[in-house]
XYZ file of C-alpha atoms in Angstrom:
701
model
C 74.731 90.644 91.088
C 73.506 87.746 92.448
C 70.671 85.634 92.855
C 69.144 82.592 94.855
C 68.975 80.725 91.462
C 71.240 82.337 88.891
C 70.965 81.924 84.932
C 74.888 81.647 84.857
C 78.076 80.707 86.658
C 81.446 82.283 86.555
C 84.105 79.684 86.681
C 86.900 80.926 88.632
C 90.503 79.662 89.363
C 93.310 81.555 91.248
C 96.874 81.125 92.483
C 99.178 82.765 94.933
C 102.869 83.394 95.159
C 103.156 80.423 97.709
C 101.587 77.390 98.123
C 99.454 75.376 95.786
C 96.717 72.917 95.732
C 95.304 72.078 99.373
C 97.572 74.641 101.229
C 96.769 77.404 99.182
C 96.385 80.532 101.139
C 97.816 78.841 104.344
C 101.117 80.928 103.819
C 99.462 84.310 103.800
C 101.340 84.901 100.074
C 99.288 87.210 97.817
C 97.171 86.768 94.724
C 98.965 86.566 91.459
C 96.603 84.872 88.866
C 93.029 85.067 88.202
C 91.286 83.139 85.405
C 87.551 82.963 84.744
C 84.961 82.452 82.175
C 81.071 82.864 82.137
C 78.729 79.815 81.945
C 75.208 79.793 80.386
C 73.531 77.283 82.677
C 70.162 77.169 80.152
C 71.792 77.233 76.803
C 75.037 75.662 77.969
C 77.258 78.358 76.005
C 80.180 79.885 77.525
C 81.579 83.496 77.167
C 85.210 84.505 76.703
C 87.866 82.836 78.840
C 90.000 85.579 80.533
C 93.425 85.519 82.470
C 94.814 88.350 84.493
C 97.984 88.370 86.149
C 98.063 90.217 89.634
C 100.897 92.288 90.745
C 101.707 91.316 93.965
C 103.287 93.523 96.622
C 106.210 90.970 97.343
C 107.109 89.375 94.095
C 109.279 86.758 95.369
C 108.043 83.538 94.238
C 108.047 80.332 95.894
C 109.645 77.128 94.062
C 106.569 75.680 94.100
C 104.807 78.546 92.363
C 107.746 78.975 89.889
C 107.629 75.069 88.985
C 103.510 75.003 88.728
C 102.850 78.172 86.806
C 105.860 78.847 85.156
C 105.289 82.605 86.249
C 108.215 85.071 86.725
C 108.747 88.244 88.975
C 109.493 89.968 85.738
C 106.184 89.025 84.141
C 104.284 89.842 87.091
C 105.822 93.560 87.813
C 103.939 94.597 84.466
C 100.717 93.589 85.748
C 98.047 95.401 87.513
C 97.580 95.448 91.229
C 94.449 93.570 92.722
C 92.193 96.670 93.226
C 92.203 97.198 89.266
C 91.911 93.411 88.320
C 88.780 93.119 90.755
C 87.337 96.308 88.459
C 88.162 94.426 85.210
C 86.874 91.344 86.384
C 83.366 92.852 87.272
C 83.305 94.743 84.134
C 84.397 92.028 81.877
C 82.022 89.684 83.677
C 78.843 92.307 82.899
C 79.875 92.219 79.232
C 80.117 88.412 78.824
C 76.653 88.243 80.555
C 74.982 90.798 78.030
C 76.336 88.980 75.181
C 74.748 85.781 76.578
C 71.422 87.455 77.231
C 71.726 86.581 81.066
C 71.235 88.913 83.829
C 72.496 87.196 87.230
C 75.391 85.001 87.984
C 77.166 83.046 90.846
C 80.938 82.090 91.347
C 82.116 78.502 91.249
C 85.429 77.781 92.106
C 87.579 74.594 92.809
C 86.908 74.162 96.443
C 86.785 76.776 99.163
C 90.209 78.062 99.550
C 90.422 80.576 96.947
C 87.487 82.345 98.203
C 87.613 82.306 101.603
C 91.371 81.879 102.477
C 92.737 84.111 99.471
C 90.573 86.781 98.333
C 88.532 87.479 101.558
C 91.672 87.901 103.793
C 93.797 89.833 101.156
C 91.334 92.310 100.368
C 90.684 92.587 104.180
C 94.280 93.572 104.772
C 94.756 95.980 102.072
C 91.317 97.532 102.788
C 89.775 96.502 99.445
C 86.089 96.398 99.239
C 84.777 92.944 97.527
C 81.746 93.096 95.720
C 78.650 91.296 96.749
C 79.453 88.248 94.226
C 82.141 87.208 96.239
C 80.253 86.420 99.410
C 78.217 83.521 97.787
C 79.837 80.878 95.347
C 79.168 77.157 94.470
C 82.065 74.657 95.474
C 82.566 72.402 92.679
C 83.828 69.687 94.759
C 80.728 69.522 96.943
C 78.522 69.814 93.673
C 80.529 66.825 92.047
C 80.194 64.642 95.138
C 76.407 65.160 95.166
C 76.151 64.642 91.552
C 78.314 61.327 91.585
C 77.788 60.084 95.193
C 80.255 57.282 94.679
C 82.888 59.703 93.704
C 85.646 60.763 96.659
C 84.939 62.861 99.159
C 85.237 66.566 98.281
C 88.210 67.426 100.445
C 90.072 64.717 98.520
C 89.140 65.763 94.865
C 90.855 67.762 92.631
C 90.230 69.109 89.140
C 92.412 66.422 87.886
C 90.515 63.571 89.746
C 87.119 64.800 89.113
C 87.997 64.665 85.299
C 89.700 61.393 85.462
C 86.124 60.302 86.954
C 84.404 61.144 84.161
C 87.003 60.374 81.513
C 87.646 63.699 79.956
C 90.837 63.314 78.177
C 92.163 66.644 78.613
C 96.110 67.247 78.475
C 97.510 69.761 81.321
C 100.380 70.061 79.305
C 98.521 71.620 76.192
C 97.416 74.857 78.162
C 98.621 77.552 80.123
C 98.796 77.245 83.868
C 95.063 78.297 84.751
C 93.691 78.213 81.461
C 93.807 74.269 81.491
C 91.895 73.980 84.858
C 89.343 76.538 84.019
C 88.694 74.818 80.765
C 88.349 71.381 82.612
C 86.084 72.607 85.423
C 83.743 74.011 82.670
C 83.746 70.506 80.936
C 83.089 68.994 84.138
C 80.177 71.013 84.758
C 78.604 70.420 81.191
C 79.008 66.576 82.117
C 76.713 67.517 85.368
C 74.080 69.387 83.351
C 73.744 66.347 80.839
C 70.487 64.710 80.637
C 71.812 61.765 82.417
C 72.611 63.886 85.823
C 70.633 67.050 85.401
C 72.388 68.669 88.007
C 70.755 71.726 89.494
C 72.811 74.670 91.310
C 70.741 75.451 94.095
C 72.359 75.997 97.490
C 75.527 78.114 97.198
C 78.082 78.529 99.939
C 77.988 81.834 101.675
C 80.312 83.957 103.259
C 79.066 86.202 106.374
C 79.183 90.013 105.479
C 79.492 90.874 109.059
C 80.267 89.354 112.448
C 77.261 89.113 114.804
C 77.132 89.638 118.423
C 75.150 87.847 120.919
C 74.496 86.310 124.143
C 75.725 82.704 124.719
C 74.118 80.546 127.918
C 75.861 77.936 129.662
C 72.913 75.641 128.652
C 74.074 76.030 125.239
C 75.667 72.798 123.554
C 78.936 73.664 121.921
C 80.481 71.423 119.464
C 84.276 71.003 120.568
C 84.876 70.492 116.621
C 84.025 74.214 116.179
C 86.309 75.942 118.517
C 89.647 77.113 118.372
C 92.059 79.270 120.374
C 93.764 82.316 119.262
C 96.971 83.363 121.125
C 98.951 86.602 120.679
C 96.362 89.227 120.149
C 97.035 92.660 120.818
C 95.548 93.563 124.042
C 93.237 96.317 122.571
C 91.855 93.846 119.897
C 87.938 93.640 119.666
C 85.487 90.932 118.667
C 85.345 92.909 115.210
C 89.199 92.706 115.083
C 89.362 89.059 115.447
C 86.282 88.481 112.816
C 88.397 90.545 110.655
C 91.442 88.298 111.274
C 89.024 85.198 110.286
C 87.875 87.244 107.274
C 86.387 84.687 104.851
C 85.186 82.022 107.269
C 81.795 82.101 109.218
C 81.884 82.877 112.895
C 78.868 81.708 114.982
C 76.625 84.409 116.523
C 78.475 85.552 119.498
C 81.226 83.330 118.817
C 84.046 85.554 119.754
C 85.180 85.411 123.246
C 88.192 87.384 124.893
C 89.555 85.725 127.679
C 90.608 87.809 130.912
C 93.327 87.081 133.134
C 92.908 86.905 137.420
C 92.987 90.634 137.491
C 90.262 91.100 134.755
C 92.245 92.343 132.058
C 92.701 90.595 128.596
C 95.721 88.042 128.429
C 95.867 88.206 124.480
C 93.805 85.024 124.042
C 90.328 84.442 122.577
C 88.048 81.376 121.999
C 86.472 81.581 118.665
C 83.295 79.245 117.772
C 82.736 78.670 114.001
C 79.230 77.313 112.165
C 80.849 73.972 111.850
C 83.888 71.822 111.767
C 84.841 72.674 108.103
C 85.184 76.472 109.077
C 87.119 75.514 112.023
C 89.458 73.661 109.966
C 90.072 76.285 107.921
C 90.792 78.657 110.860
C 93.649 76.470 111.863
C 95.167 76.801 108.636
C 95.811 80.427 109.832
C 98.215 79.439 112.329
C 100.671 82.064 112.848
C 99.303 84.528 110.007
C 99.579 88.185 110.934
C 97.172 90.972 112.911
C 99.122 93.849 111.794
C 102.820 93.373 112.975
C 102.066 90.416 115.273
C 101.561 86.595 114.265
C 98.572 85.097 116.006
C 98.869 81.377 117.012
C 95.801 79.152 116.244
C 95.041 76.076 118.289
C 91.859 73.569 118.890
C 89.980 74.330 121.656
C 87.035 72.700 123.353
C 83.416 73.421 123.856
C 83.529 73.456 127.447
C 86.274 76.197 127.249
C 84.105 78.272 125.035
C 80.989 78.020 127.588
C 83.470 78.697 130.744
C 84.398 82.004 129.132
C 81.490 82.935 127.179
C 78.476 81.193 128.735
C 76.159 83.196 131.391
C 73.316 82.342 133.510
C 72.146 86.130 134.330
C 68.988 87.340 133.114
C 69.774 90.881 133.622
C 72.553 90.395 131.252
C 70.684 88.518 128.485
C 68.139 91.216 129.062
C 71.054 93.561 128.331
C 72.713 91.683 125.232
C 69.159 90.983 123.658
C 69.622 94.189 121.418
C 71.632 92.806 118.663
C 74.163 94.474 116.374
C 74.913 96.938 118.856
C 78.708 98.193 119.843
C 79.702 97.247 123.568
C 82.134 99.716 125.104
C 83.627 98.706 128.546
C 83.955 101.503 131.021
C 86.563 101.048 133.969
C 86.979 102.865 136.917
C 83.957 104.406 137.672
C 83.462 106.363 141.315
C 81.374 104.072 143.421
C 79.082 106.711 143.775
C 78.500 107.093 139.899
C 74.653 106.853 138.572
C 73.397 106.246 135.132
C 72.721 109.923 134.980
C 76.376 110.787 135.545
C 77.467 108.384 133.100
C 75.099 109.505 130.100
C 75.953 113.056 131.198
C 80.078 111.982 131.156
C 79.441 110.387 127.423
C 77.424 113.561 126.224
C 74.829 114.030 123.494
C 77.334 113.596 120.897
C 77.519 109.701 122.090
C 73.739 108.730 122.393
C 73.531 105.510 124.245
C 71.148 102.833 123.028
C 67.789 102.778 125.091
C 69.352 105.462 127.343
C 69.274 103.882 130.829
C 68.710 100.725 129.347
C 71.938 100.460 127.555
C 73.997 100.950 130.480
C 74.816 97.598 132.723
C 76.759 98.458 136.174
C 78.893 95.482 137.367
C 78.601 94.572 140.964
C 79.793 92.664 143.991
C 77.060 89.845 145.177
C 76.314 92.341 147.786
C 75.123 95.009 145.631
C 78.478 97.150 146.100
C 79.684 98.504 142.524
C 83.109 97.489 141.436
C 83.842 100.555 139.155
C 83.163 98.613 135.849
C 80.073 99.185 133.574
C 79.284 98.344 129.858
C 77.553 100.399 127.441
C 75.581 99.745 124.031
C 76.079 101.941 120.956
C 73.845 101.709 117.577
C 76.712 102.200 115.693
C 80.649 102.488 114.810
C 80.218 106.516 114.715
C 79.125 106.847 118.122
C 81.040 104.086 119.716
C 84.477 105.955 118.197
C 83.247 109.177 119.859
C 82.792 107.318 123.301
C 86.157 106.092 123.050
C 87.885 109.667 122.543
C 86.716 109.936 126.001
C 89.402 107.473 127.216
C 90.875 108.534 130.556
C 88.771 111.605 130.921
C 87.808 112.838 134.466
C 84.275 111.705 135.922
C 84.208 113.207 139.390
C 87.718 112.761 140.662
C 88.633 109.623 138.614
C 89.752 109.344 135.145
C 87.933 106.712 133.274
C 89.300 103.756 130.652
C 87.123 102.868 127.775
C 87.510 100.015 125.483
C 85.940 97.912 123.044
C 84.314 95.105 124.455
C 82.293 92.133 123.424
C 78.912 89.962 124.420
C 81.270 87.318 125.651
C 83.544 89.821 127.876
C 80.034 91.088 129.391
C 79.155 87.457 130.688
C 83.061 86.831 131.847
C 83.206 90.230 133.902
C 79.543 89.078 135.391
C 80.475 85.993 135.931
C 83.782 86.602 137.895
C 82.221 89.312 140.231
C 79.062 87.320 140.940
C 80.396 83.740 141.571
C 83.674 84.741 143.539
C 84.552 88.088 144.809
C 88.076 89.432 143.579
C 88.924 90.561 147.216
C 87.750 87.314 149.615
C 85.379 88.506 152.229
C 86.218 87.698 155.828
C 86.663 84.224 156.873
C 84.801 82.076 159.351
C 86.174 81.969 162.770
C 89.645 80.378 162.589
C 92.310 78.875 164.636
C 95.997 78.491 164.165
C 97.316 75.122 162.951
C 100.886 74.110 164.145
C 103.549 75.548 161.774
C 105.387 73.054 159.601
C 108.503 71.736 161.393
C 110.781 72.289 158.275
C 112.124 76.036 157.787
C 113.954 77.730 154.884
C 117.734 77.056 155.033
C 120.150 79.915 156.059
C 123.661 80.155 156.061
C 126.276 81.114 153.208
C 126.053 77.570 151.690
C 125.281 78.093 148.308
C 122.824 75.317 147.872
C 120.132 77.471 146.271
C 119.197 78.896 142.558
C 117.761 81.678 141.654
C 115.652 82.131 138.118
C 115.388 85.612 136.813
C 113.457 86.550 133.834
C 110.487 84.318 133.941
C 107.494 84.599 131.697
C 104.538 86.127 134.085
C 102.636 83.352 132.933
C 104.932 80.603 134.177
C 103.736 78.446 137.134
C 105.150 75.573 139.319
C 104.696 73.221 136.413
C 106.717 75.311 133.834
C 109.597 75.641 136.216
C 109.618 71.750 136.872
C 109.687 71.123 133.347
C 112.401 73.677 132.634
C 114.591 72.053 135.281
C 114.046 68.641 133.649
C 116.113 65.899 135.225
C 117.296 68.222 138.080
C 113.714 68.101 139.811
C 114.667 64.838 141.611
C 117.439 67.073 143.368
C 114.757 69.853 144.640
C 114.400 69.887 148.406
C 110.557 69.171 149.647
C 108.473 72.606 149.611
C 111.816 74.185 147.787
C 110.185 76.173 145.312
C 109.500 79.907 145.684
C 107.745 82.433 143.206
C 108.567 85.783 144.015
C 105.630 88.112 143.751
C 106.073 92.229 143.540
C 104.291 94.491 146.166
C 101.071 94.303 143.679
C 101.065 90.398 144.360
C 101.658 89.890 140.575
C 104.662 87.652 139.510
C 108.011 89.605 139.461
C 109.327 87.039 136.990
C 111.889 85.832 139.633
C 111.788 82.468 141.530
C 114.158 80.661 144.147
C 114.515 76.763 144.356
C 116.502 75.106 147.255
C 118.644 72.452 145.916
C 119.902 69.381 148.012
C 123.286 70.478 147.879
C 125.644 73.192 146.485
C 126.758 70.847 144.056
C 123.232 69.960 142.612
C 122.608 73.817 142.567
C 125.871 74.573 140.563
C 125.035 72.040 138.123
C 121.530 73.191 137.727
C 123.036 76.914 137.233
C 125.494 75.441 134.613
C 122.901 73.548 132.711
C 119.843 75.890 132.672
C 121.207 79.153 132.230
C 119.825 81.055 129.663
C 117.420 78.124 128.716
C 114.546 78.914 127.131
C 110.930 78.911 129.113
C 107.925 79.532 126.235
C 109.337 82.487 124.449
C 112.178 83.908 127.310
C 115.284 83.066 128.137
C 115.728 82.367 131.832
C 118.719 83.100 133.501
C 119.879 81.045 136.724
C 122.351 82.049 139.097
C 123.890 79.848 142.481
C 122.970 81.529 145.731
C 122.776 80.749 149.206
C 119.537 80.206 151.766
C 120.545 83.399 153.431
C 120.493 85.550 150.077
C 117.242 84.026 149.120
C 115.661 84.700 152.508
C 116.892 88.421 152.320
C 115.251 88.894 148.840
C 112.272 87.225 149.802
C 112.061 89.965 152.428
C 112.351 92.688 150.234
C 116.453 93.063 149.671
C 118.114 93.184 146.428
C 120.318 90.702 144.981
C 122.509 92.033 142.084
C 126.002 92.087 140.817
C 126.564 94.917 143.000
C 126.173 92.433 146.112
C 123.214 92.176 148.497
C 121.376 94.860 149.882
C 119.328 94.527 153.001
C 115.360 94.912 153.068
C 114.270 98.387 153.806
C 112.942 97.293 157.243
C 116.435 96.682 158.236
C 118.978 99.144 159.500
C 122.637 98.353 158.471
C 123.892 97.443 161.826
C 120.853 95.052 162.345
C 121.535 93.290 158.940
C 124.650 91.277 160.006
C 123.003 89.720 163.348
C 119.530 89.423 162.033
C 118.255 85.502 161.849
C 116.783 85.409 158.721
C 113.342 84.167 158.015
C 110.737 84.714 155.008
C 108.212 86.726 156.554
C 105.315 89.005 155.753
C 103.552 91.434 158.007
C 102.219 90.329 161.313
C 98.710 91.855 160.692
C 98.444 89.739 157.647
C 98.114 86.689 159.961
C 94.647 87.652 161.030
C 93.061 86.540 158.119
C 94.146 83.706 155.075
C 95.064 85.557 152.221
C 93.184 83.458 150.031
C 94.008 85.522 146.776
C 97.659 84.588 147.465
C 98.625 81.396 149.692
C 96.281 78.050 148.749
C 95.175 75.974 152.021
C 98.240 74.458 153.495
C 98.027 70.347 153.672
C 99.520 70.609 157.279
C 97.476 68.269 159.384
C 95.485 70.079 162.206
C 96.885 69.662 166.088
C 95.802 67.010 168.009
C 93.463 67.841 170.870
C 96.045 66.763 173.212
C 98.688 69.263 171.933
C 98.242 72.815 173.042
C 97.182 75.055 170.022
C 100.442 76.818 168.825
C 99.905 80.726 168.016
C 103.366 81.819 167.111
C 102.968 82.508 163.269
C 106.475 84.275 162.550
C 109.340 85.327 164.563
C 108.994 88.512 166.675
C 111.814 90.223 165.275
C 109.844 89.823 161.716
C 106.888 91.925 162.623
C 107.898 94.948 160.809
C 104.394 96.343 160.156
C 105.689 98.986 157.878
C 108.357 97.145 155.984
C 108.561 97.076 152.069
C 108.513 93.390 151.554
C 108.469 91.416 148.551
C 105.777 88.380 149.026
C 106.168 84.929 147.713
C 103.800 82.654 146.284
C 103.952 79.227 147.926
C 102.001 77.285 145.391
C 102.716 73.497 145.253
C 105.104 71.958 145.703
C 104.676 75.045 148.350
C 106.934 77.421 150.252
C 108.091 75.654 153.597
C 107.159 78.541 155.732
C 103.574 78.499 154.560
C 101.430 79.089 157.551
C 97.952 78.168 157.076
C 94.487 78.227 158.904
C 91.309 75.946 158.953
C 88.079 77.043 159.392
C 86.655 75.271 162.510
C 83.421 75.081 164.467
C 82.981 77.698 167.467
C 83.400 75.126 169.927
C 87.125 74.459 168.598
C 87.780 78.093 168.936
C 86.464 78.632 172.394
C 88.663 75.429 173.214
C 91.659 76.898 171.799
C 91.299 80.296 173.314
C 90.492 78.562 177.051
C 93.621 76.234 176.623
C 96.090 79.168 176.131
C 94.339 82.011 177.668
C 93.839 83.920 174.251
C 91.095 86.491 173.707
C 89.312 85.437 170.777
C 88.569 87.720 167.692
C 85.976 90.684 168.520
C 82.543 90.202 167.457
C 81.418 91.329 163.603
C 81.828 94.955 163.683
C 85.009 95.573 165.648
C 87.172 94.843 162.761
C 87.200 96.894 159.076
C 88.457 95.809 156.045
C 90.292 98.688 153.918
C 89.750 98.304 150.021
C 91.207 100.365 147.155
C 94.449 101.294 149.035
C 96.941 102.948 146.850
C 99.861 100.744 146.561
C 102.483 102.944 148.154
C 100.212 103.345 151.204
C 102.251 102.878 154.683
C 101.124 102.685 158.383
C 101.253 106.181 158.953
C 98.802 106.842 156.109
C 96.292 104.449 157.532
C 96.609 105.479 161.036
C 96.069 108.873 160.113
C 93.073 107.863 157.878
C 91.554 106.713 161.251
C 92.214 110.038 163.224
C 89.975 110.354 165.926
C 88.638 106.554 166.562
C 89.578 104.187 169.070
C 91.277 101.006 168.157
C 92.669 98.209 170.614
C 95.547 96.302 169.382
C 95.917 94.529 172.754
C 93.059 92.504 171.627
C 95.134 90.736 169.273
C 98.290 90.082 171.215
C 97.384 86.557 171.858
C 96.838 85.769 168.336
C 99.820 88.024 166.759
C 103.172 87.779 168.256
C 104.048 91.534 167.584
C 107.593 92.966 168.470
C 107.841 95.831 170.955
C 108.583 98.363 168.305
C 105.464 97.204 166.140
C 103.172 97.125 169.301
C 104.460 100.961 170.399
C 103.658 101.773 166.844
C 100.063 100.964 167.404
C 99.607 101.925 170.736
C 101.169 105.215 170.519
C 99.282 108.726 170.114
C 98.861 109.569 166.298
C 101.381 112.361 166.910
C 104.104 110.186 167.989
C 103.859 107.690 165.112
C 107.105 108.109 162.764
C 107.942 105.700 159.910
């Protein structure tokens, strides 16, 4: 039992099987000792001093623990487990209070670590319920500093230095470990209560019982000294799971922001904002502590990073999140025609949504089109759990995914969709740019290397760092990161070196070298082999297999070139290709309109794209937006028909990944299309043109 102004203090000291002193609790070791004594603040009397050993699950004691405490695994094996010790603690404290004639008490510990970094995290992991008294306590070091301002700062204090400051003649060697500490702390408290000081214990430290959700505005000011980044989180972890990992520390309201990747899915990272820098520093001490079987990395972060993820500007979102202490569930994969009534019917009466329709928030593109995502509010955990049981159930003709979500994720998803569409809209009128004069090397000279097994998060900078001094031997524009058919990193990359000898040295030096947490295989190969893999072929120990678009007879004679389907040249694929830095053609030079070799225009090839991020692929062909006059001039100079007016072109979204030309043509059965309109902009092969112009029943892939 506690009160705002307690009659008594319970002086508490503890130790773990690991680190001692300033590193207490930083190594996740279990509690093995509790020592306490009741102090009557009015009569200045004390109760019985109690010492309890705690039986840990792991009785392997560190060398420091053995030296300082003189405890042994044999002695601890006979002790009671933590839950029984905590019960005894409550019973004995209540008994001592009755003897002293008091009714309320507050804990008083030497610093923050025992309560925040040991008791709360350990009981949370063991699913033990701590009594309310452990959510409010006095930090003796801070109280001592406020009573004696000339003493050292709280974080630099110890029981011994405080006793020496007061001139207390206590001998640590005369008492058992823990007993001396509690007796000395009691003597320090009595000194603070003496007539010369008359210190009053009025403002205890508090530990939040529960993490509070809430919105965050981009206009807020977030102190960078209060933010951390947690990495390695399970993808399904929620804000409550993260708050539980930091149990004992006070997270700011709405201070957990789960990070999303470019596909809108969680990437295993979160930014967490604490109420002050002291709590942030304690959070950093939990670096590589475990969440289940996974260890979590904890690093410093900035307020700008937090606002970028969690900050929002939408009034609609702010109103949706204004209902506090709600459990948020994210629904993904909704039919685009789904209404609020459909969603409420899908959830059913067993999962009542807070406020009915007001508890639903559909995510839309800036033009009002639905994205298939929605967020739902539930008033309690029970309703949310019932909703999560409907994960992958069918609504209409689609299965719906349901996940725990957070206020920060709501902001992040809305910001992502409302600011920049995930699929770019049609660009402004474009004219082609003269292709770069350089091309990917061909032939059998083995002056290239292949990197296999790259982390999926690896970028060009990571590869250059991985290569080390060998980066000076890379050809200009010679790094090619391979994507799979879904446009995601495949874990492969090709690098063109200046010579075969340089490629051989890199393969010898870097093979199975670590990049982040993975080892990368490095093989020497030729430009010809690289090109065929970039086109969709395979290269393994069995040899080189041609791309699916090439028949075996054509394989040997085919002039290699890194290609993409010709119709992709209509638009700049902004999601994959950054703007090329190639200078625009001069007015005197006729505009070039050849984008890819004619024989490369296989409209139905199963190709593998590559990502030409800096230093970019040498076959990157870019386009630049131009005024209408420039477009007309280019068309007049080459007698090339312009793109049709808006409405003549359509863009298809949501295609299955395995969709081919045949399925697309069948989808438009009965509609007239005119591929000849684009002949001047795209160099089509005769075979590809015949596919487009043939009657539907003639199409054969």
